[in-house]
Amino acid sequence: MSEILNVPEIFGSDVFNEATMKQRLPEHIYRGWKECIATGMQLPLEVANGIAEGMKVWATEKGATHFTHWFQPMTGITAEKHDSFISPTGDGRVIMEFSGKELVRGEPDASSFPSGGLRATFEARGYTAWDPTACAFVKDGSLYIPTCFFSYTGESLDKKTPLLRSMDEVSREAVRILRLFGDQQTKRVIPSVGAEQEYFLLPKDMYAKREDLRLTGRTLFGAVPPKGQELDDHYFGTIRTRVSEFMRDLDEQLWRLGILSKTKHNEGAPCQHELAPIYTNANTACDDNQLIMAIMKKCAAKHNLVCLLHEKPFEGVNGSGKHNNWSLSTDTGKNLFSPGKTPSQNAQFLVFLTAFIAGVDEYQDFLRCTVATASNDHRLGAHEAPPAIVSIFLGDELNAIIQSIIDGTNYTEPEKGVLRIGVDVLPAIPRDTTDRNRTSPVAFTGNKFEFRMLGSSQSIAGPNIALNTIMAEELSRFADVLEKAEDFDSALQHMVSQTLKEHSRIIFSGNGYSEGWRQEAAQRGLSNLPSTADALPTYISRKNIDLVTRHGIFTETEFRARHAIHLDSYNKIIKIEARTMVDMAGNQILPAALRYSKDLCDTIRGKKNLEVSCRGETALLRKLAAHTDGLYDAIESLKKALSGVPAEAEAASHYCRQVVVPAMSALRVEADALETLTDKSYWPYPTYSDLLFY
Ligand code: ADP
Ligand code: MG
C-alpha cells in the first residue's frame, strides 16, 4: 500500500486502446479498424481476425485465460459469460485461440434476461455484437469485449444500442445547426457526460447480520440514532484509514482500466462518499460508470467493507444519487454550451440553450420516467434530493437574458430597443455558475447541464438516451425552419423568442423542496409525478413513442418492452421488500421483544414477592405489550396486503404504491418503537448506531 504508484504508467494499461492497437496490430488491420469506426461500416472478417489475434496475444500476456462478451441488458447492470481461449490440438494438448468471429459476435445463453416480451419462448436466443467504438480490456483474468445485445429478430435487448443510436441522432441534428452558423468543419457532435457517483461503505460483518441489507440493499427497519448527520461533521471530513485504503485501491484499479477517476470525498451522511470521474463521451461514460459500480463492490469486499449503491439505505439519513453532467461538444473540441464572446457565437449558444429548454419542458415526463425506480422513490421529493417535478435552473444572468429576449419581441417602447440575437451585441454571458441551488433537478453550471435526479444504483444510459433524443428533436425542428429561412437573422430571432416564450415555465430558480413550489408548478402546468407508479404510465404516452420512433432510438415494440420491464421491476422490488419485512418482523423482531418481555415479567414477579417497587418495569412492560400487539397486527396487515396484489402489472404498481408501501411503513413504526424499548442485548441485528458509527 505504501509503494509509490506511477499513475501515467499504469493508466489504461489494462485497456486495448487506440495506442495499444496501433502498436500491436499490423498496419493494414489497424487502418481497417479506423476506417470502420469513421464510416460505421461492418468490420471485414480479415480485419476482425487480425484484431482478435492481436487482442488475444496482448490479453494472455496480461494473464487472461478467458474472454467475455460484456453487455448491458435491461436490468440496468452488466452481464458476462466467460469462455476460455483453449482449443484442443488432438493430441491431448491445447493452444490458445481467438477468432474474429468470436470477437465480433456471440450468443450467450441469455434467455433469462428480462426482454419485456420481446423474445417469444420459441426464439429465446439473444446475440451480442462488439461495439468497436468501445475498447476491450482485461479484468480478473478475462478479456472483456463491450458488446450490444439484441434478439434473433434484431430488436435491441440492451441499454447500449439505443444510447449509440441517440448519440448519432443528436450529432446529426447538431451538425445541421452548426452548418447554418457557418461551421463547415465539424463532422460530429458528441454528447459528453461526467457522472458523479455516491455510495455508502459499511463494515462487512455488520452488514452480514442484517437480512434486509443482504436481500434488498437497504434497511427496512431501524430507529433513528441519537446522532445523525445534524453536525455535518462528515461532509468533506477527513477520510478514515480503512476507507482511504479502499479508495486508493479503487482508484488504482479504475486507472488501470483507463477510467478518469478524479475526485473523492466524504459526503453528507455518515459512511457516505462520492467519486467523480472526468467527463468523456456518453457511451464510454456509461460503460465506465458500470465498471465503477462493479469495482466499488468488489474492492470493498477486499477491504472487509460492503459498498451500498442503494438510493436510500437508511431512513432519516441522506440517500445516494448520481449527478449526470451533460453537454455537447464538437469533434474539434468546442463545447456547444459554452456561452461565446461574439454575438454570433452567442446566438449559436442561445439556439442550443433554447432547444434544451424546449426539450426538457416538452418531455418532462419522459425525463422523469428515466429516473423512476422503486429505490429512487425514497429520494426524489425527500429533503436531500431534487423534487419529482422537473425544472431547470439557469442562474440570474441567464434568466435576465432570457427574460429580455422574451420581453423584447413584445416590446413597444422604441427607446429601449429590441434585443436582437446575432445582430446586436448581447451582454457577455459570464461563465460563472453561481449555482449552489442544490434543490434544482436540472441545473446549468456554466458550460453543461447537471441532471441530478438519477438514482445512485441506476444505469446512466436511460437518462442520457432521453437527453440526447429530446435535444435531437428540438434541434431538428429548428434546423427545418432555419434552413428554409430567407432572412436567417430574423427567423432566428423569431424562433428563439417564440420558443422561449412557450417554454419558459420550466425555468425555476427558487427552493424546489418547498410546498409553495409544488403549488406554483401545478399552476404553471408542470407535471408532478411523485412515485414510479404515477410516472410510468406517461412513459408510453403517444408523444414519447412518436419521439423515440421518429428518431429511430427504439421501435415502438422495443420501447414498450422497456416500459414493461420497469413496471415489473418496480412491483417485484416492493414485493421482495414487503416479504423481507414480514420475515424479519415475525422471526426476529417479535421473538426478541417477547424474550425481553418474558424476562421483565420474571423480574416483576420476583420483585413483587419481595415487595420491592417495580413501577418502571411494569410501565415498560405495558408499552412493550402495546407495541408487540401493534407489531403482530401490522405483520398480519402486510401479509394481507401482499396477498391482494393484482396480476396485471400497472394495476399492481398502483396497488403496491397505495396499499403495500403504507402497510410496510406501518409495520416499521411498530418495529422501530420496539427497538427503542428493548434492551440492546436482545436485539437481533445491528442498529443504526452500530452501522453508521462503527
Ligand atoms: P461541480 O463541482 O460544480 O459539481 P465540476 O466542474 O467538478 O463540477 O464537474 C463535475 C463533473 O462534471 C465532473 O465529472 C466533470 O468532469 C463533469 N464535466 C465538466 N465539464 C463537462 C462537460 N463539458 N460535459 C460533461 N461533463 C462535464
Ligand atoms: Mg455536482
XYZ file of C-alpha atoms and ligand atoms in Angstrom:
722
model
C 0.000 0.000 0.000
C 2.842 2.394 0.636
C 4.606 1.848 -2.698
C 4.634 4.839 -4.993
C 2.152 4.464 -7.791
C 3.292 5.581 -11.211
C -0.083 6.767 -12.434
C 0.801 7.795 -16.010
C 2.440 4.400 -16.460
C -0.421 2.284 -15.166
C -3.199 4.455 -16.613
C -5.068 2.473 -19.242
C -2.539 -0.346 -19.053
C -5.320 -2.955 -18.962
C -7.136 -1.495 -21.955
C -6.665 -2.463 -25.576
C -6.962 1.180 -26.531
C -6.088 3.010 -29.691
C -2.431 3.461 -28.780
C -2.071 -0.234 -27.985
C -3.883 -1.205 -31.168
C -1.599 0.974 -33.203
C 1.417 -0.565 -31.579
C 0.230 -4.170 -31.608
C -1.713 -4.613 -34.838
C -0.383 -4.919 -38.369
C -0.683 -1.553 -40.135
C -3.455 -2.594 -42.556
C -5.536 -4.138 -39.755
C -5.268 -1.024 -37.653
C -6.226 1.128 -40.628
C -9.159 -1.154 -41.411
C -10.455 -0.721 -37.892
C -10.054 3.060 -38.019
C -11.947 3.177 -41.278
C -14.850 1.151 -39.915
C -15.103 3.436 -36.905
C -15.105 6.514 -39.105
C -17.691 5.215 -41.555
C -19.763 2.977 -39.297
C -19.125 0.119 -41.746
C -19.039 -3.520 -40.663
C -15.613 -4.977 -39.944
C -14.392 -7.211 -42.780
C -13.598 -10.708 -41.479
C -9.897 -10.311 -42.223
C -9.730 -7.179 -40.082
C -11.721 -8.827 -37.301
C -9.367 -11.818 -37.365
C -6.345 -9.556 -37.208
C -7.716 -7.619 -34.256
C -8.747 -10.808 -32.452
C -5.263 -12.265 -32.798
C -3.644 -9.073 -31.525
C -6.069 -8.843 -28.638
C -5.520 -12.443 -27.631
C -1.752 -12.167 -27.559
C -1.938 -8.928 -25.581
C -4.570 -10.276 -23.169
C -2.776 -13.568 -22.493
C 0.399 -11.633 -21.728
C -1.675 -9.863 -19.082
C -2.707 -13.195 -17.632
C -6.108 -13.557 -19.293
C -7.267 -17.109 -19.917
C -10.828 -16.283 -20.924
C -12.773 -13.806 -22.972
C -16.276 -12.496 -22.419
C -18.804 -10.512 -24.354
C -19.745 -7.865 -21.821
C -23.202 -6.384 -22.291
C -25.804 -4.220 -20.608
C -29.166 -5.966 -20.509
C -32.276 -4.108 -19.488
C -31.719 -4.972 -15.829
C -29.555 -1.835 -15.656
C -26.417 -3.720 -14.683
C -23.956 -5.650 -16.806
C -23.747 -9.290 -17.766
C -20.923 -11.523 -18.872
C -20.314 -15.161 -19.760
C -16.730 -16.357 -19.917
C -15.200 -18.694 -22.478
C -11.627 -19.817 -22.289
C -9.257 -19.398 -25.221
C -8.380 -23.107 -25.208
C -8.697 -25.174 -28.321
C -7.665 -28.867 -28.442
C -4.889 -29.863 -30.815
C -5.983 -33.504 -30.977
C -3.019 -34.937 -29.178
C -4.202 -34.133 -25.659
C -2.841 -30.606 -25.606
C -4.426 -27.209 -26.171
C -3.494 -23.960 -27.799
C -4.947 -20.529 -27.067
C -7.213 -19.381 -29.883
C -9.483 -16.447 -30.508
C -11.056 -15.720 -33.883
C -12.516 -12.643 -35.475
C -15.895 -14.341 -35.438
C -15.701 -14.854 -31.696
C -14.698 -11.218 -31.248
C -17.459 -9.781 -33.362
C -20.424 -11.916 -32.446
C -21.516 -14.038 -29.523
C -24.525 -15.991 -28.482
C -24.836 -16.032 -24.736
C -27.484 -18.338 -23.363
C -29.381 -15.324 -22.259
C -32.980 -16.395 -22.164
C -33.350 -15.418 -18.516
C -32.751 -11.724 -19.022
C -35.885 -9.627 -18.987
C -36.984 -8.899 -22.526
C -40.314 -7.222 -21.838
C -41.947 -9.745 -24.119
C -39.547 -9.120 -26.996
C -38.457 -12.708 -27.211
C -41.084 -15.327 -27.591
C -40.115 -18.527 -25.793
C -39.650 -20.387 -29.067
C -36.934 -17.951 -30.059
C -35.279 -17.023 -26.816
C -31.840 -16.568 -28.271
C -30.020 -13.315 -27.807
C -26.905 -12.236 -29.646
C -24.067 -9.928 -28.739
C -22.067 -7.852 -31.197
C -18.838 -5.999 -30.492
C -19.148 -2.237 -30.206
C -15.871 -1.381 -31.941
C -16.049 2.201 -30.636
C -15.542 0.885 -27.095
C -12.215 -0.609 -26.105
C -11.723 -4.165 -24.883
C -9.994 -4.558 -21.545
C -8.585 -7.177 -19.197
C -10.129 -7.636 -15.772
C -9.950 -10.559 -13.343
C -8.255 -12.858 -15.825
C -10.647 -12.256 -18.701
C -10.613 -10.219 -21.864
C -13.773 -8.086 -21.771
C -15.350 -7.134 -25.077
C -18.023 -4.409 -24.820
C -20.993 -5.500 -26.893
C -24.530 -4.668 -27.934
C -27.197 -7.239 -27.123
C -30.097 -7.950 -29.462
C -32.665 -10.595 -30.325
C -32.832 -13.023 -33.225
C -35.216 -10.671 -34.971
C -32.890 -7.703 -34.453
C -34.626 -5.903 -31.589
C -32.305 -4.288 -29.122
C -32.340 -6.001 -25.742
C -29.904 -3.695 -24.040
C -29.110 -0.151 -22.989
C -26.070 0.407 -25.171
C -27.721 0.133 -28.590
C -30.313 2.883 -28.034
C -27.639 5.052 -26.415
C -25.438 4.761 -29.504
C -28.449 5.481 -31.717
C -29.299 8.605 -29.686
C -25.707 9.821 -29.943
C -25.889 9.556 -33.730
C -29.189 11.408 -33.819
C -28.140 14.352 -31.725
C -24.895 14.563 -33.649
C -26.635 14.750 -36.998
C -29.108 17.422 -35.924
C -26.489 19.490 -34.101
C -24.235 19.458 -37.164
C -27.143 20.808 -39.235
C -27.384 23.774 -36.867
C -23.626 24.346 -36.894
C -23.635 24.481 -40.692
C -26.202 27.286 -40.520
C -23.765 29.241 -38.400
C -21.060 28.750 -40.978
C -19.207 25.864 -39.340
C -18.115 23.620 -42.215
C -15.511 21.650 -40.264
C -17.363 19.784 -37.579
C -18.145 16.245 -38.693
C -19.568 15.010 -35.460
C -21.062 16.368 -32.268
C -20.550 14.263 -29.200
C -22.595 14.264 -26.004
C -20.144 14.446 -23.116
C -21.041 13.001 -19.742
C -19.497 13.060 -16.297
C -21.407 11.036 -13.712
C -20.709 11.722 -10.050
C -21.312 8.546 -8.061
C -22.405 8.480 -4.417
C -22.159 5.373 -2.245
C -22.064 4.077 1.313
C -19.436 1.849 2.896
C -20.324 -0.386 5.834
C -18.355 -2.965 7.788
C -18.916 -6.371 6.219
C -19.615 -8.226 9.484
C -22.432 -5.862 10.459
C -23.938 -5.974 7.001
C -23.961 -9.764 7.095
C -26.109 -9.700 10.214
C -28.945 -7.814 8.550
C -31.292 -9.706 6.303
C -32.793 -6.504 4.915
C -29.418 -5.217 3.753
C -28.473 -8.564 2.257
C -31.753 -9.112 0.429
C -32.790 -5.601 -0.535
C -29.706 -3.386 -0.230
C -31.368 -1.108 2.310
C -32.505 -1.152 5.916
C -36.227 -1.822 6.186
C -36.172 -1.251 9.936
C -34.105 0.861 12.282
C -34.807 3.528 14.844
C -33.130 6.871 14.227
C -29.862 7.005 16.201
C -29.259 9.654 18.878
C -26.822 11.248 16.477
C -27.478 11.624 12.771
C -25.836 13.962 10.300
C -27.006 17.153 12.034
C -23.489 18.200 12.969
C -22.380 17.979 9.328
C -19.116 16.578 10.633
C -18.786 14.022 7.864
C -19.210 16.184 4.772
C -15.743 16.703 3.208
C -14.304 15.444 6.517
C -11.052 13.558 6.915
C -11.330 10.149 5.325
C -10.693 7.331 7.782
C -7.797 4.965 7.125
C -9.785 1.894 6.178
C -11.800 3.918 3.726
C -8.851 5.760 2.267
C -7.094 2.441 1.680
C -10.203 1.273 -0.140
C -10.272 4.458 -2.214
C -6.630 4.176 -3.151
C -7.097 0.615 -4.239
C -10.239 1.551 -6.174
C -8.512 4.426 -7.963
C -5.659 2.179 -8.993
C -7.999 -0.401 -10.479
C -10.010 2.253 -12.281
C -6.918 3.970 -13.652
C -5.618 0.657 -14.977
C -8.881 0.392 -16.873
C -8.429 3.869 -18.291
C -11.210 5.366 -16.183
C -10.562 9.002 -15.322
C -11.304 8.810 -11.610
C -10.672 12.314 -10.380
C -12.368 13.436 -7.191
C -13.166 11.597 -3.996
C -14.599 12.898 -0.778
C -16.858 12.164 2.145
C -20.486 13.060 1.557
C -23.161 14.488 3.831
C -24.239 11.309 5.588
C -22.030 9.258 7.884
C -20.295 6.478 5.881
C -21.269 8.153 2.611
C -18.725 9.002 -0.067
C -18.529 10.216 -3.634
C -16.388 9.517 -6.647
C -16.372 11.756 -9.714
C -14.576 10.911 -12.938
C -13.557 13.416 -15.572
C -16.205 13.543 -18.279
C -15.944 11.638 -21.530
C -18.278 10.692 -24.405
C -21.673 9.361 -23.311
C -21.032 5.776 -24.444
C -17.725 5.465 -22.603
C -19.111 7.307 -19.582
C -21.901 4.767 -19.371
C -19.530 1.794 -19.663
C -17.200 3.410 -17.140
C -19.952 4.078 -14.647
C -20.954 0.408 -14.810
C -17.341 -0.572 -14.155
C -17.049 1.955 -11.335
C -20.090 0.491 -9.596
C -18.957 -3.111 -10.077
C -15.382 -2.458 -8.972
C -16.537 -0.455 -5.948
C -18.431 -3.511 -4.728
C -15.607 -5.915 -5.370
C -12.948 -3.676 -3.946
C -14.990 -3.019 -0.796
C -15.197 -6.747 -0.107
C -11.405 -6.947 -0.266
C -11.215 -4.351 2.489
C -13.833 -6.053 4.669
C -16.356 -3.442 3.720
C -19.604 -3.544 1.814
C -20.430 -0.925 -0.766
C -24.108 0.054 -0.828
C -25.270 1.683 -4.034
C -28.906 1.776 -2.954
C -30.631 5.153 -3.204
C -31.850 5.136 0.382
C -30.053 2.669 2.640
C -31.057 4.467 5.854
C -34.176 6.355 6.784
C -33.527 9.801 8.193
C -30.078 9.940 6.602
C -29.238 11.394 3.172
C -29.643 8.978 0.326
C -27.347 8.493 -2.672
C -27.802 9.886 -6.115
C -25.868 10.310 -9.259
C -25.318 13.702 -10.863
C -25.228 13.347 -14.615
C -23.262 16.258 -16.086
C -24.157 16.523 -19.747
C -23.053 18.727 -22.581
C -22.459 18.650 -26.326
C -19.127 19.251 -27.954
C -17.774 19.139 -31.462
C -15.165 16.677 -32.687
C -12.851 19.674 -32.783
C -13.325 20.098 -29.036
C -15.718 23.043 -28.837
C -18.294 22.919 -26.068
C -21.623 23.974 -27.566
C -22.987 25.039 -24.187
C -20.158 27.476 -23.584
C -21.524 30.972 -23.924
C -19.481 32.732 -26.569
C -17.823 36.115 -26.692
C -19.066 37.369 -30.037
C -22.724 37.999 -30.954
C -22.733 35.185 -33.453
C -21.259 32.690 -31.013
C -23.807 33.851 -28.500
C -26.613 33.350 -30.959
C -25.465 29.788 -31.553
C -25.228 29.187 -27.824
C -28.740 30.565 -27.391
C -30.077 28.220 -30.045
C -28.683 25.207 -28.205
C -29.844 26.564 -24.863
C -33.322 27.258 -26.208
C -33.535 23.791 -27.729
C -32.599 22.288 -24.390
C -35.196 24.338 -22.510
C -37.899 23.429 -25.017
C -36.953 19.739 -24.940
C -36.958 19.479 -21.172
C -40.293 21.268 -20.939
C -41.936 19.256 -23.670
C -40.627 15.922 -22.488
C -40.512 16.480 -18.720
C -42.459 13.295 -18.081
C -40.088 11.275 -20.265
C -37.102 12.552 -18.281
C -38.937 11.878 -15.024
C -39.586 8.295 -16.136
C -35.913 7.636 -16.861
C -35.189 8.047 -13.144
C -38.309 6.305 -11.852
C -37.436 3.251 -9.791
C -38.718 1.819 -6.533
C -35.487 2.774 -4.796
C -35.353 6.307 -6.199
C -38.884 6.942 -4.930
C -37.368 7.314 -1.462
C -35.149 10.117 -2.652
C -36.972 12.308 -5.132
C -39.033 14.714 -3.124
C -37.349 13.871 0.165
C -35.359 16.663 1.742
C -31.938 15.972 0.274
C -32.738 15.240 -3.354
C -34.376 17.263 -6.087
C -38.165 17.075 -6.156
C -40.065 14.828 -8.551
C -41.089 17.927 -10.518
C -38.722 18.592 -13.420
C -37.497 22.171 -13.777
C -34.372 23.968 -14.994
C -32.162 26.318 -13.013
C -30.227 28.786 -15.155
C -28.846 31.338 -12.736
C -29.592 35.059 -12.517
C -27.544 36.178 -15.521
C -29.094 33.783 -17.996
C -32.542 34.321 -16.535
C -32.201 38.028 -17.184
C -31.042 37.447 -20.747
C -33.868 35.073 -21.461
C -36.371 37.429 -19.950
C -35.129 40.259 -22.153
C -35.406 38.084 -25.241
C -38.947 37.173 -24.306
C -39.923 40.748 -23.497
C -38.077 42.135 -26.490
C -40.477 40.723 -29.041
C -43.500 42.237 -27.366
C -41.735 45.440 -26.817
C -43.440 48.660 -27.834
C -41.344 51.458 -26.328
C -38.894 52.328 -29.077
C -36.180 53.897 -26.947
C -35.498 50.656 -25.078
C -34.807 48.829 -28.280
C -35.226 45.194 -29.065
C -32.575 42.738 -28.104
C -31.684 41.106 -31.364
C -29.822 37.878 -31.294
C -26.945 37.558 -33.683
C -27.144 41.188 -34.693
C -26.736 43.382 -31.677
C -24.147 42.594 -29.098
C -25.593 40.512 -26.341
C -24.230 41.103 -22.900
C -21.227 38.826 -22.453
C -22.560 35.815 -20.661
C -20.329 35.114 -17.709
C -19.105 31.572 -17.265
C -19.606 31.787 -13.571
C -22.203 29.399 -12.428
C -23.136 30.791 -9.020
C -25.269 27.701 -8.909
C -25.410 26.319 -5.493
C -29.098 25.684 -5.740
C -28.967 22.055 -4.718
C -32.711 21.738 -4.971
C -32.851 22.002 -8.743
C -33.291 18.797 -10.761
C -31.587 20.221 -13.858
C -29.063 22.993 -13.375
C -26.968 24.913 -15.846
C -23.462 25.003 -14.418
C -21.536 27.318 -16.718
C -20.997 25.109 -19.746
C -23.019 21.973 -19.071
C -26.242 20.802 -17.506
C -26.283 18.790 -14.357
C -29.202 16.356 -14.290
C -29.481 15.491 -10.627
C -32.467 13.201 -10.403
C -30.632 9.966 -11.133
C -30.526 7.248 -8.508
C -27.130 6.035 -7.368
C -27.634 2.439 -8.469
C -29.156 3.007 -11.884
C -27.562 2.841 -15.298
C -26.959 6.301 -16.710
C -27.917 5.078 -20.179
C -31.650 5.831 -19.924
C -31.357 9.470 -18.841
C -28.685 10.152 -21.463
C -30.725 8.491 -24.195
C -33.548 10.850 -23.234
C -31.339 13.959 -23.099
C -29.758 13.185 -26.472
C -33.074 12.398 -28.094
C -35.035 15.423 -26.898
C -32.133 17.591 -27.957
C -32.043 15.948 -31.399
C -35.782 16.532 -31.722
C -35.719 20.243 -30.903
C -32.596 20.906 -32.981
C -34.127 19.167 -35.967
C -37.243 21.352 -35.724
C -35.070 24.442 -35.522
C -32.945 23.338 -38.450
C -36.054 22.644 -40.547
C -37.169 26.223 -40.064
C -33.808 27.938 -40.350
C -32.621 26.035 -43.426
C -35.637 27.351 -45.314
C -35.495 30.891 -43.963
C -34.928 33.737 -46.365
C -33.747 36.094 -43.681
C -31.722 33.955 -41.294
C -31.338 36.588 -38.591
C -34.980 37.452 -38.244
C -36.070 33.821 -38.495
C -33.625 33.001 -35.732
C -34.782 35.914 -33.638
C -38.396 34.929 -34.024
C -37.814 31.263 -33.368
C -35.734 31.720 -30.231
C -38.021 34.257 -28.637
C -41.162 32.360 -29.585
C -39.782 29.084 -28.219
C -38.604 30.672 -25.001
C -41.987 32.282 -24.532
C -43.691 28.932 -24.902
C -41.367 27.015 -22.639
C -40.048 29.397 -20.011
C -42.439 27.884 -17.453
C -39.869 25.108 -16.949
C -37.304 27.613 -15.625
C -37.314 27.931 -11.858
C -34.719 29.378 -9.500
C -36.358 29.059 -6.105
C -36.419 26.352 -3.491
C -37.519 23.122 -5.134
C -38.289 21.461 -1.799
C -40.910 23.974 -0.746
C -44.647 23.344 -0.704
C -45.020 26.708 -2.431
C -43.164 25.361 -5.481
C -45.447 22.368 -5.680
C -48.417 24.693 -5.904
C -46.752 27.064 -8.323
C -45.611 24.201 -10.538
C -49.188 22.963 -10.705
C -50.314 26.448 -11.743
C -47.643 26.507 -14.428
C -48.960 23.201 -15.696
C -45.789 21.249 -14.936
C -46.265 17.603 -14.212
C -45.685 16.263 -10.732
C -45.255 12.511 -10.663
C -44.192 11.710 -7.108
C -43.812 7.948 -7.462
C -42.770 5.392 -10.047
C -46.333 4.115 -10.173
C -47.507 7.632 -11.055
C -44.738 8.228 -13.570
C -44.534 5.039 -15.622
C -47.910 5.277 -17.399
C -46.698 8.532 -19.001
C -43.599 6.784 -20.378
C -45.573 5.202 -23.193
C -47.667 8.254 -24.000
C -48.180 8.795 -27.730
C -45.888 11.825 -27.644
C -42.968 9.838 -26.223
C -43.493 6.888 -28.546
C -43.547 9.266 -31.516
C -40.368 10.929 -30.313
C -38.299 7.774 -29.927
C -39.573 6.086 -33.067
C -39.183 9.215 -35.212
C -35.510 9.263 -34.295
C -35.051 5.522 -34.594
C -33.916 5.189 -30.978
C -36.443 2.465 -30.241
C -39.117 0.778 -32.271
C -42.485 1.004 -30.594
C -42.135 -2.635 -29.560
C -38.698 -2.044 -28.085
C -39.968 0.980 -26.198
C -42.997 -0.789 -24.787
C -40.709 -3.619 -23.706
C -38.705 -1.160 -21.591
C -41.894 0.100 -20.030
C -42.991 -3.431 -19.172
C -39.622 -4.183 -17.589
C -39.591 -1.032 -15.454
C -43.095 -1.748 -14.237
C -42.314 -5.354 -13.478
C -39.152 -4.477 -11.648
C -40.971 -1.894 -9.515
C -43.598 -4.429 -8.477
C -41.028 -7.115 -7.774
C -38.878 -4.887 -5.595
C -41.801 -3.758 -3.451
C -42.920 -7.356 -3.021
C -39.447 -8.583 -2.078
C -39.093 -5.792 0.457
C -42.509 -6.477 1.941
C -41.815 -10.216 2.249
C -38.453 -9.491 3.856
C -40.187 -7.267 6.384
C -42.751 -9.924 7.219
C -39.957 -12.425 7.706
C -37.770 -10.208 9.875
C -40.644 -8.898 11.948
C -42.137 -12.313 12.556
C -38.981 -14.341 13.040
C -36.543 -11.901 14.583
C -38.162 -8.772 15.981
C -41.264 -10.246 17.609
C -39.316 -13.097 19.271
C -36.734 -10.625 20.607
C -39.435 -8.397 22.083
C -41.142 -11.447 23.589
C -37.931 -12.723 25.177
C -37.294 -9.378 26.737
C -40.917 -9.111 27.896
C -40.709 -12.538 29.465
C -37.576 -11.602 31.398
C -39.263 -8.403 32.511
C -42.252 -10.439 33.722
C -39.913 -12.660 35.737
C -38.243 -9.623 37.265
C -41.560 -8.042 38.139
C -42.840 -11.265 39.697
C -39.637 -11.648 41.727
C -39.726 -8.063 42.911
C -43.400 -8.321 43.836
C -42.635 -11.364 46.012
C -40.055 -9.327 47.848
C -42.397 -6.340 47.962
C -39.905 -4.180 46.077
C -41.151 -1.411 43.811
C -41.371 -2.378 40.116
C -43.204 0.615 38.748
C -40.635 1.227 35.957
C -40.599 -2.377 34.797
C -44.359 -2.555 34.768
C -44.738 0.623 32.745
C -42.105 -0.587 30.304
C -43.766 -3.964 30.023
C -47.090 -2.308 29.216
C -45.507 -0.257 26.460
C -43.797 -3.341 25.084
C -47.062 -5.226 25.155
C -48.856 -2.452 23.265
C -46.218 -2.436 20.537
C -45.927 -6.217 20.286
C -49.696 -6.250 19.716
C -49.218 -3.486 17.195
C -46.385 -5.376 15.509
C -48.402 -8.562 15.310
C -51.350 -6.751 13.739
C -49.099 -4.887 11.318
C -47.476 -8.145 10.175
C -50.915 -9.605 9.515
C -51.987 -6.491 7.625
C -48.903 -6.535 5.447
C -49.386 -10.220 4.678
C -52.957 -9.496 3.715
C -51.874 -6.584 1.548
C -49.317 -8.817 -0.169
C -51.875 -11.480 -0.918
C -54.048 -8.975 -2.733
C -51.576 -7.712 -5.361
C -53.402 -7.725 -8.713
C -51.952 -9.793 -11.534
C -51.967 -7.039 -14.156
C -48.733 -5.045 -13.940
C -49.985 -1.482 -13.994
C -52.789 -2.195 -11.549
C -50.217 -3.964 -9.382
C -47.945 -0.928 -9.385
C -50.728 1.374 -8.163
C -51.771 -1.181 -5.584
C -48.180 -1.579 -4.365
C -47.863 2.166 -4.024
C -51.222 2.737 -2.363
C -51.620 -0.384 -0.239
C -48.372 -2.309 0.217
C -45.994 0.615 0.805
C -48.193 2.175 3.553
C -48.548 -1.247 5.215
C -44.742 -1.531 5.182
C -44.409 1.873 6.813
C -46.952 0.987 9.484
C -45.034 -2.185 10.318
C -41.804 -0.282 10.510
C -43.230 2.196 13.024
C -44.094 -0.633 15.437
C -40.762 -2.392 14.977
C -38.746 0.794 15.479
C -40.741 1.597 18.620
C -39.912 -1.852 19.977
C -36.249 -1.331 19.167
C -36.092 1.759 21.365
C -37.835 -0.065 24.231
C -35.860 -3.290 24.132
C -32.579 -3.992 25.904
C -29.930 -3.881 23.148
C -28.521 -7.274 24.063
C -31.828 -8.845 22.986
C -31.955 -7.070 19.621
C -31.398 -9.478 16.716
C -29.306 -7.306 14.406
C -27.004 -4.238 14.424
C -28.760 -0.914 14.926
C -28.251 2.321 13.015
C -25.649 3.444 15.559
C -23.702 0.214 15.085
C -23.840 0.510 11.311
C -23.196 4.192 10.844
C -20.802 4.974 13.662
C -18.552 1.938 13.658
P -19.152 20.725 -9.624
O -18.050 20.678 -8.585
O -19.721 22.067 -9.857
O -20.195 19.664 -9.460
P -17.103 20.010 -11.623
O -16.591 21.053 -12.532
O -16.187 19.481 -10.598
O -18.492 20.452 -11.049
O -17.589 18.823 -12.520
C -18.435 17.839 -12.085
C -18.491 16.793 -13.161
O -18.883 17.395 -14.393
C -17.160 16.100 -13.435
O -17.401 14.747 -13.652
C -16.707 16.799 -14.676
O -15.813 16.021 -15.436
C -18.018 16.976 -15.406
N -17.955 17.927 -16.514
C -17.202 19.052 -16.609
N -17.341 19.590 -17.845
C -18.214 18.807 -18.524
C -18.747 18.808 -19.848
N -18.436 19.747 -20.726
N -19.585 17.821 -20.193
C -19.926 16.869 -19.322
N -19.453 16.804 -18.088
C -18.603 17.747 -17.686
Mg -22.035 18.155 -8.929
